[in-house]
PDB file of C-alpha atoms in Angstrom:
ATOM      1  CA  UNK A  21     -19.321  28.041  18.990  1.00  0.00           C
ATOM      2  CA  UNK A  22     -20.915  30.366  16.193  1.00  0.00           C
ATOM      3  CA  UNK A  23     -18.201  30.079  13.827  1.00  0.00           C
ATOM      4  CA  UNK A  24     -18.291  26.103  13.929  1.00  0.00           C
ATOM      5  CA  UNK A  25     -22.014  27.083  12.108  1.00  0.00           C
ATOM      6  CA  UNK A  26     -20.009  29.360   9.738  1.00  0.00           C
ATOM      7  CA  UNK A  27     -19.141  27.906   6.478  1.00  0.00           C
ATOM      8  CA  UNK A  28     -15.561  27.426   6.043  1.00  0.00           C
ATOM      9  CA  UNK A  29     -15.608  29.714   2.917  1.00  0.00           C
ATOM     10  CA  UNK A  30     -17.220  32.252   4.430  1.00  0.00           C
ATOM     11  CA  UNK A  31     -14.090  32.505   6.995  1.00  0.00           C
ATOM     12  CA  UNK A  32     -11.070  34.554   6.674  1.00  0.00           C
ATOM     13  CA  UNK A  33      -9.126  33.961   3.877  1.00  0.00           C
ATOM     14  CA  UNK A  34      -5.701  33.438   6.021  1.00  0.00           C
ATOM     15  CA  UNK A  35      -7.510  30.889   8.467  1.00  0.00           C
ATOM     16  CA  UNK A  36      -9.107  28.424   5.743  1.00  0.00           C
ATOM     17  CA  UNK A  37      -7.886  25.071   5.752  1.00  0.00           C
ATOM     18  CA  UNK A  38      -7.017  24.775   2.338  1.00  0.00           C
ATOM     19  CA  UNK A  39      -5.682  28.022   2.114  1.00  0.00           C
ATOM     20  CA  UNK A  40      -3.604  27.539   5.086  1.00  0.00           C
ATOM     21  CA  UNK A  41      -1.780  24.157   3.406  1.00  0.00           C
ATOM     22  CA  UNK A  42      -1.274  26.003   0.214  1.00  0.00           C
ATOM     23  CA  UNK A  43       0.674  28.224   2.226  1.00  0.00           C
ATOM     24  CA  UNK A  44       2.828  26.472   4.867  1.00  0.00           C
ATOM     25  CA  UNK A  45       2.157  22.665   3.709  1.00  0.00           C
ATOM     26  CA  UNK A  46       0.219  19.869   4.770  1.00  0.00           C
ATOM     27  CA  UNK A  47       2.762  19.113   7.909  1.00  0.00           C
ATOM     28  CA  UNK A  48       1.571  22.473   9.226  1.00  0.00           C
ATOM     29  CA  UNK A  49      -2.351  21.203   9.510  1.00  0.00           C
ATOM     30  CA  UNK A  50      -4.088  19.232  11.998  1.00  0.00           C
ATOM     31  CA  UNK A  51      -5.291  16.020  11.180  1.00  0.00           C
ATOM     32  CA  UNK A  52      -9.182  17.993  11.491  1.00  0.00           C
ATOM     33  CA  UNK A  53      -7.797  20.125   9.060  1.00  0.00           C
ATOM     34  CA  UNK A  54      -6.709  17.770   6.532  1.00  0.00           C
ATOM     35  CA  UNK A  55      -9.907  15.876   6.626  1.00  0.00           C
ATOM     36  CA  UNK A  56     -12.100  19.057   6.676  1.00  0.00           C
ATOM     37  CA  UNK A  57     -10.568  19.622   3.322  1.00  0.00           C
ATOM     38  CA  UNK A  58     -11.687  15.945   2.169  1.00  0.00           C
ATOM     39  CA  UNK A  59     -14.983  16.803   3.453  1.00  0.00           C
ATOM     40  CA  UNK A  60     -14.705  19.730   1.593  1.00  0.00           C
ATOM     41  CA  UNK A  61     -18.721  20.606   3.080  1.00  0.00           C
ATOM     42  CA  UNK A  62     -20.465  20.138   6.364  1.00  0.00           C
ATOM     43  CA  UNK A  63     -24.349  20.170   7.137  1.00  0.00           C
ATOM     44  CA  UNK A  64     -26.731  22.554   7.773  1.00  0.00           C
ATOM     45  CA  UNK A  65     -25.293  24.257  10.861  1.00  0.00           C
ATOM     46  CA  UNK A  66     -22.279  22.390  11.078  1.00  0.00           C
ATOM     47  CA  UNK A  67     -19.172  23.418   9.116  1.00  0.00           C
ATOM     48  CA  UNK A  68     -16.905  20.352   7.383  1.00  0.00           C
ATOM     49  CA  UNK A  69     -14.439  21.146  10.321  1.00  0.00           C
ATOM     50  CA  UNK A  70     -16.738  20.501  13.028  1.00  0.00           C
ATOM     51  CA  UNK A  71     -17.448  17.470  10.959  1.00  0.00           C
ATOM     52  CA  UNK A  72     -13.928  16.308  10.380  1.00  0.00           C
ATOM     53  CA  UNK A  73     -13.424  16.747  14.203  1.00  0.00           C
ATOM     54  CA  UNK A  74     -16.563  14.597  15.124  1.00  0.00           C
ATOM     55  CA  UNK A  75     -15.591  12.255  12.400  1.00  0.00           C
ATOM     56  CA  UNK A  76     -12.076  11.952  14.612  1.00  0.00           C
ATOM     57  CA  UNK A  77     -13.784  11.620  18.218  1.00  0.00           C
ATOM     58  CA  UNK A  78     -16.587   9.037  16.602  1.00  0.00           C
ATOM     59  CA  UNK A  79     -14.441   6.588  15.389  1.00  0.00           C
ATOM     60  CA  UNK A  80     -10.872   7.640  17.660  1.00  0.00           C
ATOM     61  CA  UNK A  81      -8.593   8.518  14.954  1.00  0.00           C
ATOM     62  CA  UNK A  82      -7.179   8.260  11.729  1.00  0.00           C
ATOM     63  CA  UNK A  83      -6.721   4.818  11.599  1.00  0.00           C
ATOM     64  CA  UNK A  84      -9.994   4.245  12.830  1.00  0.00           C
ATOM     65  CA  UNK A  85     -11.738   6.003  10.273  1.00  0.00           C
ATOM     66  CA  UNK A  86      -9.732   4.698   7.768  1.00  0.00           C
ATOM     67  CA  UNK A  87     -10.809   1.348   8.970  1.00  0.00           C
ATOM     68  CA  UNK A  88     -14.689   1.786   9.876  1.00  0.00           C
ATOM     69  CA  UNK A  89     -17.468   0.047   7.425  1.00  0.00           C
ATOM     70  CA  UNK A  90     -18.899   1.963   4.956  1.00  0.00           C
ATOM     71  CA  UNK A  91     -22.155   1.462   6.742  1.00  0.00           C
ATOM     72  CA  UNK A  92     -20.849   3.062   9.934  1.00  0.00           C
ATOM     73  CA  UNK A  93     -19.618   5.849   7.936  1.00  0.00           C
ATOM     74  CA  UNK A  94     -23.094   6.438   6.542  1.00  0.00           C
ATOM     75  CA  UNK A  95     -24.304   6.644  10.021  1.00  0.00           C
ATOM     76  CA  UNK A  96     -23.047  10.021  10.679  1.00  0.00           C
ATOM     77  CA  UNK A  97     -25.061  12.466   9.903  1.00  0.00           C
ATOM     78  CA  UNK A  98     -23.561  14.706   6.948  1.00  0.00           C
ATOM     79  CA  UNK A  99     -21.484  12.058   5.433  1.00  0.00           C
ATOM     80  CA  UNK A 100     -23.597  10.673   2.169  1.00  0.00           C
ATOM     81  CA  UNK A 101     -21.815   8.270  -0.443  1.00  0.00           C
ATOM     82  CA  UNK A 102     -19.798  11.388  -1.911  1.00  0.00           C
ATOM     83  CA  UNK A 103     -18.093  12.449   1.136  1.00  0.00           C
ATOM     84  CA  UNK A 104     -16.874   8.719   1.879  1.00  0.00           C
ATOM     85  CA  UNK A 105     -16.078   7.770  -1.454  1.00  0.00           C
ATOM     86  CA  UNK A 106     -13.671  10.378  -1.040  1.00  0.00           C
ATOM     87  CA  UNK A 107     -12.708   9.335   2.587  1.00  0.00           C
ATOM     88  CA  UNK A 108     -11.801   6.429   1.145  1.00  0.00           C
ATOM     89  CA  UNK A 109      -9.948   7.005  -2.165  1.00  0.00           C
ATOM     90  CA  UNK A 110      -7.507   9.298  -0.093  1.00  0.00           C
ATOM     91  CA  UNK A 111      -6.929   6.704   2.813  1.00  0.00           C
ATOM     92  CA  UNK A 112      -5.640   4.186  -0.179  1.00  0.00           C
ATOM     93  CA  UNK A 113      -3.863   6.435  -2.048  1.00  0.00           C
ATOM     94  CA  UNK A 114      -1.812   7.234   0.907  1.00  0.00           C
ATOM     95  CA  UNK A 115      -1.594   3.060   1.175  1.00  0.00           C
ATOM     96  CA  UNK A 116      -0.584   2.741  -2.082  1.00  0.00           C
ATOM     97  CA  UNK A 117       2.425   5.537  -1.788  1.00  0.00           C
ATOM     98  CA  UNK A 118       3.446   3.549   1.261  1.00  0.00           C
ATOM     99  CA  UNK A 119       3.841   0.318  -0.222  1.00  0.00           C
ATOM    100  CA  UNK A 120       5.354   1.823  -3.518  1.00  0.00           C
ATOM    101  CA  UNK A 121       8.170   3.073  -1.435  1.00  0.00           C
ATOM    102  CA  UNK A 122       8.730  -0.368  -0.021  1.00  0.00           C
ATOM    103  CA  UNK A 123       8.519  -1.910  -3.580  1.00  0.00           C
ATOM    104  CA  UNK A 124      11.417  -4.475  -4.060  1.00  0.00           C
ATOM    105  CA  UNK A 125      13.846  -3.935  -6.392  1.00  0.00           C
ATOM    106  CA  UNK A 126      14.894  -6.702  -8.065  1.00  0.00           C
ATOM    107  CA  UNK A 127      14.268  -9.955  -7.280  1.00  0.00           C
ATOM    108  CA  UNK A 128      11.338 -10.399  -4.664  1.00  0.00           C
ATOM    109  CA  UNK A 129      12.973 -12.796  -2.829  1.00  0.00           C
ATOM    110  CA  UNK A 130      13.347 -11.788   0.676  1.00  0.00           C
ATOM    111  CA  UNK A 131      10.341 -12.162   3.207  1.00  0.00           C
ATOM    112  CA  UNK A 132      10.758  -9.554   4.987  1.00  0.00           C
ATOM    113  CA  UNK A 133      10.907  -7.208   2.279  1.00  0.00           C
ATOM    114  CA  UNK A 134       7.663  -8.505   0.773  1.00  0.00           C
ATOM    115  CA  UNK A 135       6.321  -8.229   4.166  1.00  0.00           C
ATOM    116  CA  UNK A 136       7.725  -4.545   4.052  1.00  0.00           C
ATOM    117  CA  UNK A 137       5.783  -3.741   0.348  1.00  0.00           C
ATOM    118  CA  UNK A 138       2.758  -5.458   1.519  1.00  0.00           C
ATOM    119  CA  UNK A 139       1.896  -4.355   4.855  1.00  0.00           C
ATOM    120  CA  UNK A 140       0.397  -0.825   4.089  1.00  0.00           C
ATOM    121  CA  UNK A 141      -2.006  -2.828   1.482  1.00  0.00           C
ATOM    122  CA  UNK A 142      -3.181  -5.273   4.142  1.00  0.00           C
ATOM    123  CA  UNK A 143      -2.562  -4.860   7.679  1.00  0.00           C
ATOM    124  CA  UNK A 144      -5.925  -2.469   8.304  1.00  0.00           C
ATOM    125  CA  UNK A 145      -8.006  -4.475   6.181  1.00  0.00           C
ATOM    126  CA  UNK A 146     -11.300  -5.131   8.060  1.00  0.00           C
ATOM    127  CA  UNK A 147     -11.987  -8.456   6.124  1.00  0.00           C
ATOM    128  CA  UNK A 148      -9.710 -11.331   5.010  1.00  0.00           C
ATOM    129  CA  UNK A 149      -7.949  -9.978   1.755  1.00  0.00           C
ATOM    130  CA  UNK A 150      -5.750 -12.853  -0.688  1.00  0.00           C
ATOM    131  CA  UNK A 151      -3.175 -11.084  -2.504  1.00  0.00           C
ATOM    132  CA  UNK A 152      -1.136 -12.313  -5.301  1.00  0.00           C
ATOM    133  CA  UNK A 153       2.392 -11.197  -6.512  1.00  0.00           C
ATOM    134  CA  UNK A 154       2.662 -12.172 -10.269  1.00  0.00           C
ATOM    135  CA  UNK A 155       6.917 -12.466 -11.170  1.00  0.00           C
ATOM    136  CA  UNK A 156       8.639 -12.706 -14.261  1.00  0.00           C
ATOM    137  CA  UNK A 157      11.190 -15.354 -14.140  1.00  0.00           C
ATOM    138  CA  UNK A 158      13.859 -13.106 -12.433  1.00  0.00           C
ATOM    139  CA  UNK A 159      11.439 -13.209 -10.015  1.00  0.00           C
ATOM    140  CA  UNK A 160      10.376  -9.413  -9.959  1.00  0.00           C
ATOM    141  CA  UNK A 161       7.531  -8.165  -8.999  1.00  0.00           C
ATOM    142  CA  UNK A 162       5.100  -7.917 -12.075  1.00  0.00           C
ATOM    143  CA  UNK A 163       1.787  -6.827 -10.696  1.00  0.00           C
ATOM    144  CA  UNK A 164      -0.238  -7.345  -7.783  1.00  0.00           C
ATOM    145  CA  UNK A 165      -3.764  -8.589  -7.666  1.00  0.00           C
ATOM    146  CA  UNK A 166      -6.290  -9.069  -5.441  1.00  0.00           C
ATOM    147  CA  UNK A 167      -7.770 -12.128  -5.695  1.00  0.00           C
ATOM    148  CA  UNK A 168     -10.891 -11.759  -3.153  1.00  0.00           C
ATOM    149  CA  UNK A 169     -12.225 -10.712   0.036  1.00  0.00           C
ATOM    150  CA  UNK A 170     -13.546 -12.812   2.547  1.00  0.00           C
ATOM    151  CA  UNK A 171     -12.500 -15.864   4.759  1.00  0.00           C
ATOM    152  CA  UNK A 172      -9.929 -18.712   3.172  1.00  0.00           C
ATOM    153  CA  UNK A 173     -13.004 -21.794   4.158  1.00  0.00           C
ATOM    154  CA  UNK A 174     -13.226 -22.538   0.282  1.00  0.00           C
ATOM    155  CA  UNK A 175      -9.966 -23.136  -0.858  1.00  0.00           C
ATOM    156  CA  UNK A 176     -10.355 -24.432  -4.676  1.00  0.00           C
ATOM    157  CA  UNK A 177     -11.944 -21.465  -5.329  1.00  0.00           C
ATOM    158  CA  UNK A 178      -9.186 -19.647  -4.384  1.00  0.00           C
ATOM    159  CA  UNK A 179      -6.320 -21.920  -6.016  1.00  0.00           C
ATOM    160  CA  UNK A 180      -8.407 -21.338  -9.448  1.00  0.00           C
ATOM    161  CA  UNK A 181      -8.998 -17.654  -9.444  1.00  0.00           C
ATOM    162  CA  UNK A 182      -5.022 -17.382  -8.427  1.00  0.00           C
ATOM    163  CA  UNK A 183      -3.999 -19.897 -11.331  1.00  0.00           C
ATOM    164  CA  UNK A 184      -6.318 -17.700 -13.432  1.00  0.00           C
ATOM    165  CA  UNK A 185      -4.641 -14.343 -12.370  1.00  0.00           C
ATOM    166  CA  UNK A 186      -1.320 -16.179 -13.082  1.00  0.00           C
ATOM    167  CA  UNK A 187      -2.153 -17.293 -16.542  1.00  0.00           C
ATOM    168  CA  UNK A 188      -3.615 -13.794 -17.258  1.00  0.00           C
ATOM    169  CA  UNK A 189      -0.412 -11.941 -16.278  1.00  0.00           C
ATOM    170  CA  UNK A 190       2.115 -14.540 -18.081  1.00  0.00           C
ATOM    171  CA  UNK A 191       3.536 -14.763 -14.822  1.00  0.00           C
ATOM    172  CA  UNK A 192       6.988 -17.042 -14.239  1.00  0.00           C
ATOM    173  CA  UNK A 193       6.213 -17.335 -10.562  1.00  0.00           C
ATOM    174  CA  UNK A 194       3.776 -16.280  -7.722  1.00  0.00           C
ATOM    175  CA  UNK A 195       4.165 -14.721  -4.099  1.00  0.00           C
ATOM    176  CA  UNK A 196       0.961 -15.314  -2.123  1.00  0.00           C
ATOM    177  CA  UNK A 197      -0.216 -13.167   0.832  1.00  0.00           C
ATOM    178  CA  UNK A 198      -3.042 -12.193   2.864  1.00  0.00           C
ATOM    179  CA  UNK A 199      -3.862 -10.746   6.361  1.00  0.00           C
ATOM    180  CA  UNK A 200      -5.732 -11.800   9.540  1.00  0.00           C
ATOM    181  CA  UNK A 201      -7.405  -9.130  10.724  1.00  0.00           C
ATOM    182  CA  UNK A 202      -7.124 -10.077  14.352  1.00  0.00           C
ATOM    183  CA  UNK A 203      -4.245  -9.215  13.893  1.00  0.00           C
ATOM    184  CA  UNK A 204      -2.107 -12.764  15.066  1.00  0.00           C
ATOM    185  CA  UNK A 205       0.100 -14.102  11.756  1.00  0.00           C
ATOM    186  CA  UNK A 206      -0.163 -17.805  12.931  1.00  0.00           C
ATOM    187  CA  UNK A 207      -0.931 -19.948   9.996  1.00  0.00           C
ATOM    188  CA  UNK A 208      -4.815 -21.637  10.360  1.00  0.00           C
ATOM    189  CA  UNK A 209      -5.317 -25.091   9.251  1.00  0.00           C
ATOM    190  CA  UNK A 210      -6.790 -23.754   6.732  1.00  0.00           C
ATOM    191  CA  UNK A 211      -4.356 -21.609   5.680  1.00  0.00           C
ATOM    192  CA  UNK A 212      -2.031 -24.474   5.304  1.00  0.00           C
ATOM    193  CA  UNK A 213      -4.614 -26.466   3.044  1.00  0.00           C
ATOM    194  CA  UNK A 214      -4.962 -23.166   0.932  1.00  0.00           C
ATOM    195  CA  UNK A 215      -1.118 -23.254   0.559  1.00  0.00           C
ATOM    196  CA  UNK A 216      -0.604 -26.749  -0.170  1.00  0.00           C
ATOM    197  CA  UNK A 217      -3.033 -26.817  -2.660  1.00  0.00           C
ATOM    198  CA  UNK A 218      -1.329 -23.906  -4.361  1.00  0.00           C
ATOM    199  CA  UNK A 219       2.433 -25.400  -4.512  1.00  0.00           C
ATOM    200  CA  UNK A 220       0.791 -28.550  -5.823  1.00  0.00           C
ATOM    201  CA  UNK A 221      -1.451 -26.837  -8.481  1.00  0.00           C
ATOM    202  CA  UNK A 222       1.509 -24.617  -9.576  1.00  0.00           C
ATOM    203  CA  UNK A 223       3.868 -26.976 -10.047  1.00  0.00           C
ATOM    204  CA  UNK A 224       1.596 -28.430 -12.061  1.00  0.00           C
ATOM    205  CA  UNK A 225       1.290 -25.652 -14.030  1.00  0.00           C
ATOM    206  CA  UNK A 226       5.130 -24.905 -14.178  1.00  0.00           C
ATOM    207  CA  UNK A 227       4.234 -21.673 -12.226  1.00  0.00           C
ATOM    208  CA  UNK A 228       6.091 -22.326  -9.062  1.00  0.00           C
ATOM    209  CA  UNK A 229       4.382 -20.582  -5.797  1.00  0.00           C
ATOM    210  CA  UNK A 230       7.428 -19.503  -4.024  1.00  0.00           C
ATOM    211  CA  UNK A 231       5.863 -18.461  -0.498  1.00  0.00           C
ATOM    212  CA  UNK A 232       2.644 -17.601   1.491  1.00  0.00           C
ATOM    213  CA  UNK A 233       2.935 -14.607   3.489  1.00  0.00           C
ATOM    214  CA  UNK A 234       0.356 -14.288   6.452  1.00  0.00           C
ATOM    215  CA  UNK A 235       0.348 -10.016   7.536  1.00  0.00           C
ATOM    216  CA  UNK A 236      -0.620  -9.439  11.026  1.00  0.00           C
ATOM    217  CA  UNK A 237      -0.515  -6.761  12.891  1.00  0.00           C
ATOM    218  CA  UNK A 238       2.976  -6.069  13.631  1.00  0.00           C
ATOM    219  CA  UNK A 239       4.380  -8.822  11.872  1.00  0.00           C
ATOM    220  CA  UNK A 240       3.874 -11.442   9.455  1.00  0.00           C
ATOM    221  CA  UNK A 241       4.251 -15.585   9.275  1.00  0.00           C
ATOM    222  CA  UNK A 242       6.354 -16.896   6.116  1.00  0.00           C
ATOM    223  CA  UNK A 243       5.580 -20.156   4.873  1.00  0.00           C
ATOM    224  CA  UNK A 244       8.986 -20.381   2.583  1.00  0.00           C
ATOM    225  CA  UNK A 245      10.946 -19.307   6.127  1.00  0.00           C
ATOM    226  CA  UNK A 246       8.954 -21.903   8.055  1.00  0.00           C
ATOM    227  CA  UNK A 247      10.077 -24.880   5.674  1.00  0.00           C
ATOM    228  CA  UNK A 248       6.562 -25.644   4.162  1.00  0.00           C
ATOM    229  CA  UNK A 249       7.062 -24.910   0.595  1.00  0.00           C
TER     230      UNK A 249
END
């Protein structure tokens, strides 16, 4: 119990976290280990392992600190704004690797492999997230933006801020996604007036919105596949 007061620098070179990936790699650490090294710092009598493991048993792992609120993050003592800014930024980055891997190549034109590129971006999302997959006109994937947070209840503004992002990023066509975060891909009713609205303004616009994915937990509903675009 005393060295958990013991600053990690003040330890043993050979038994440091940081020192100890350095040397044998990041596989070789615990997942305490890895986030004591975020932490970088504890509190006064607590070292930033003791932290990291409390930080683990609080919210059950690391999906579930990767998923708390930032308020319920601030409620542990020893983790100010710094500390979970960096939380944060690491848990994306490793999102954002994830889904690069999965990036189509070509021609975004399967379901499933959208599904595939856009799952690590969405599925732990706490909140409602609308994505939107801007193609050229072989129907690659130009860029990806996030059009909002929040629930789909006010459609038009949704269809504008997406025809927006469209007309911003010269795209050719659009993929449309977001997630439910109860995890269940079943289309809402309002989902479906969200969609329809979008095929109607984009053909409008010559900007054809090829399909609506919905990402659920561990799996995903396809608009396109269903037969309503």
């Amino acid at each position: 119990m005393r060295r958990r007061a013991v600053p990690i620098r003040k330890w043993p070179v050979a038994e440091r976290p940081r020192e100890r990936l350095l040397r044998d790699g990041p596989a070789s650490l615990t997942d305490g280990d890895l986030l004591a090294i975020l932490c970088r710092t504890g509190r006064t009598g607590v070292s930033a392992l003791t932290l990291a493991r409390h930080l683990l048993a609080r919210f059950g792992s690391l999906r579930g600190l990767d998923t708390a609120e930032a308020g319920a993050l601030r409620e542990v003592p020893g983790l100010g704004p710094a500390k979970i800014a960096q939380l944060k930024a690491a848990f994306e980055v490793g999102r954002r690797a994830q889904s690069e891997a999965k990036r189509p190549k070509g021609a975004a034109t399967s379901s499933r492999a959208v599904y595939a590129f856009l799952r690590p971006l969405l599925r732990d999302r706490p909140k409602e997230a609308f994505l939107v997959l801007l193609l050229n006109r072989r129907h690659a994937i130009l860029d990806v933006v996030t059009v909002s947070e929040g629930s789909l209840a006010e459609s038009p503004v949704y269809v504008r801020e997406v025809l927006a992002a469209a007309q911003r990023g010269h795209a050719a066509a659009l993929l449309c996604a977001h997630n439910h975060p109860s995890g269940h891909p079943a289309p809402s009713p309002e989902d479906e007036a969200v969609t329809e609205e979008l095929v109607h303004a984009g053909r409008l616009l010559q900007v054809p919105v090829l399909d609506h994915l919905i990402v659920g937990e561990t799996g995903y509903f396809s608009f396109a596949d269903a037969g309503l675009i």
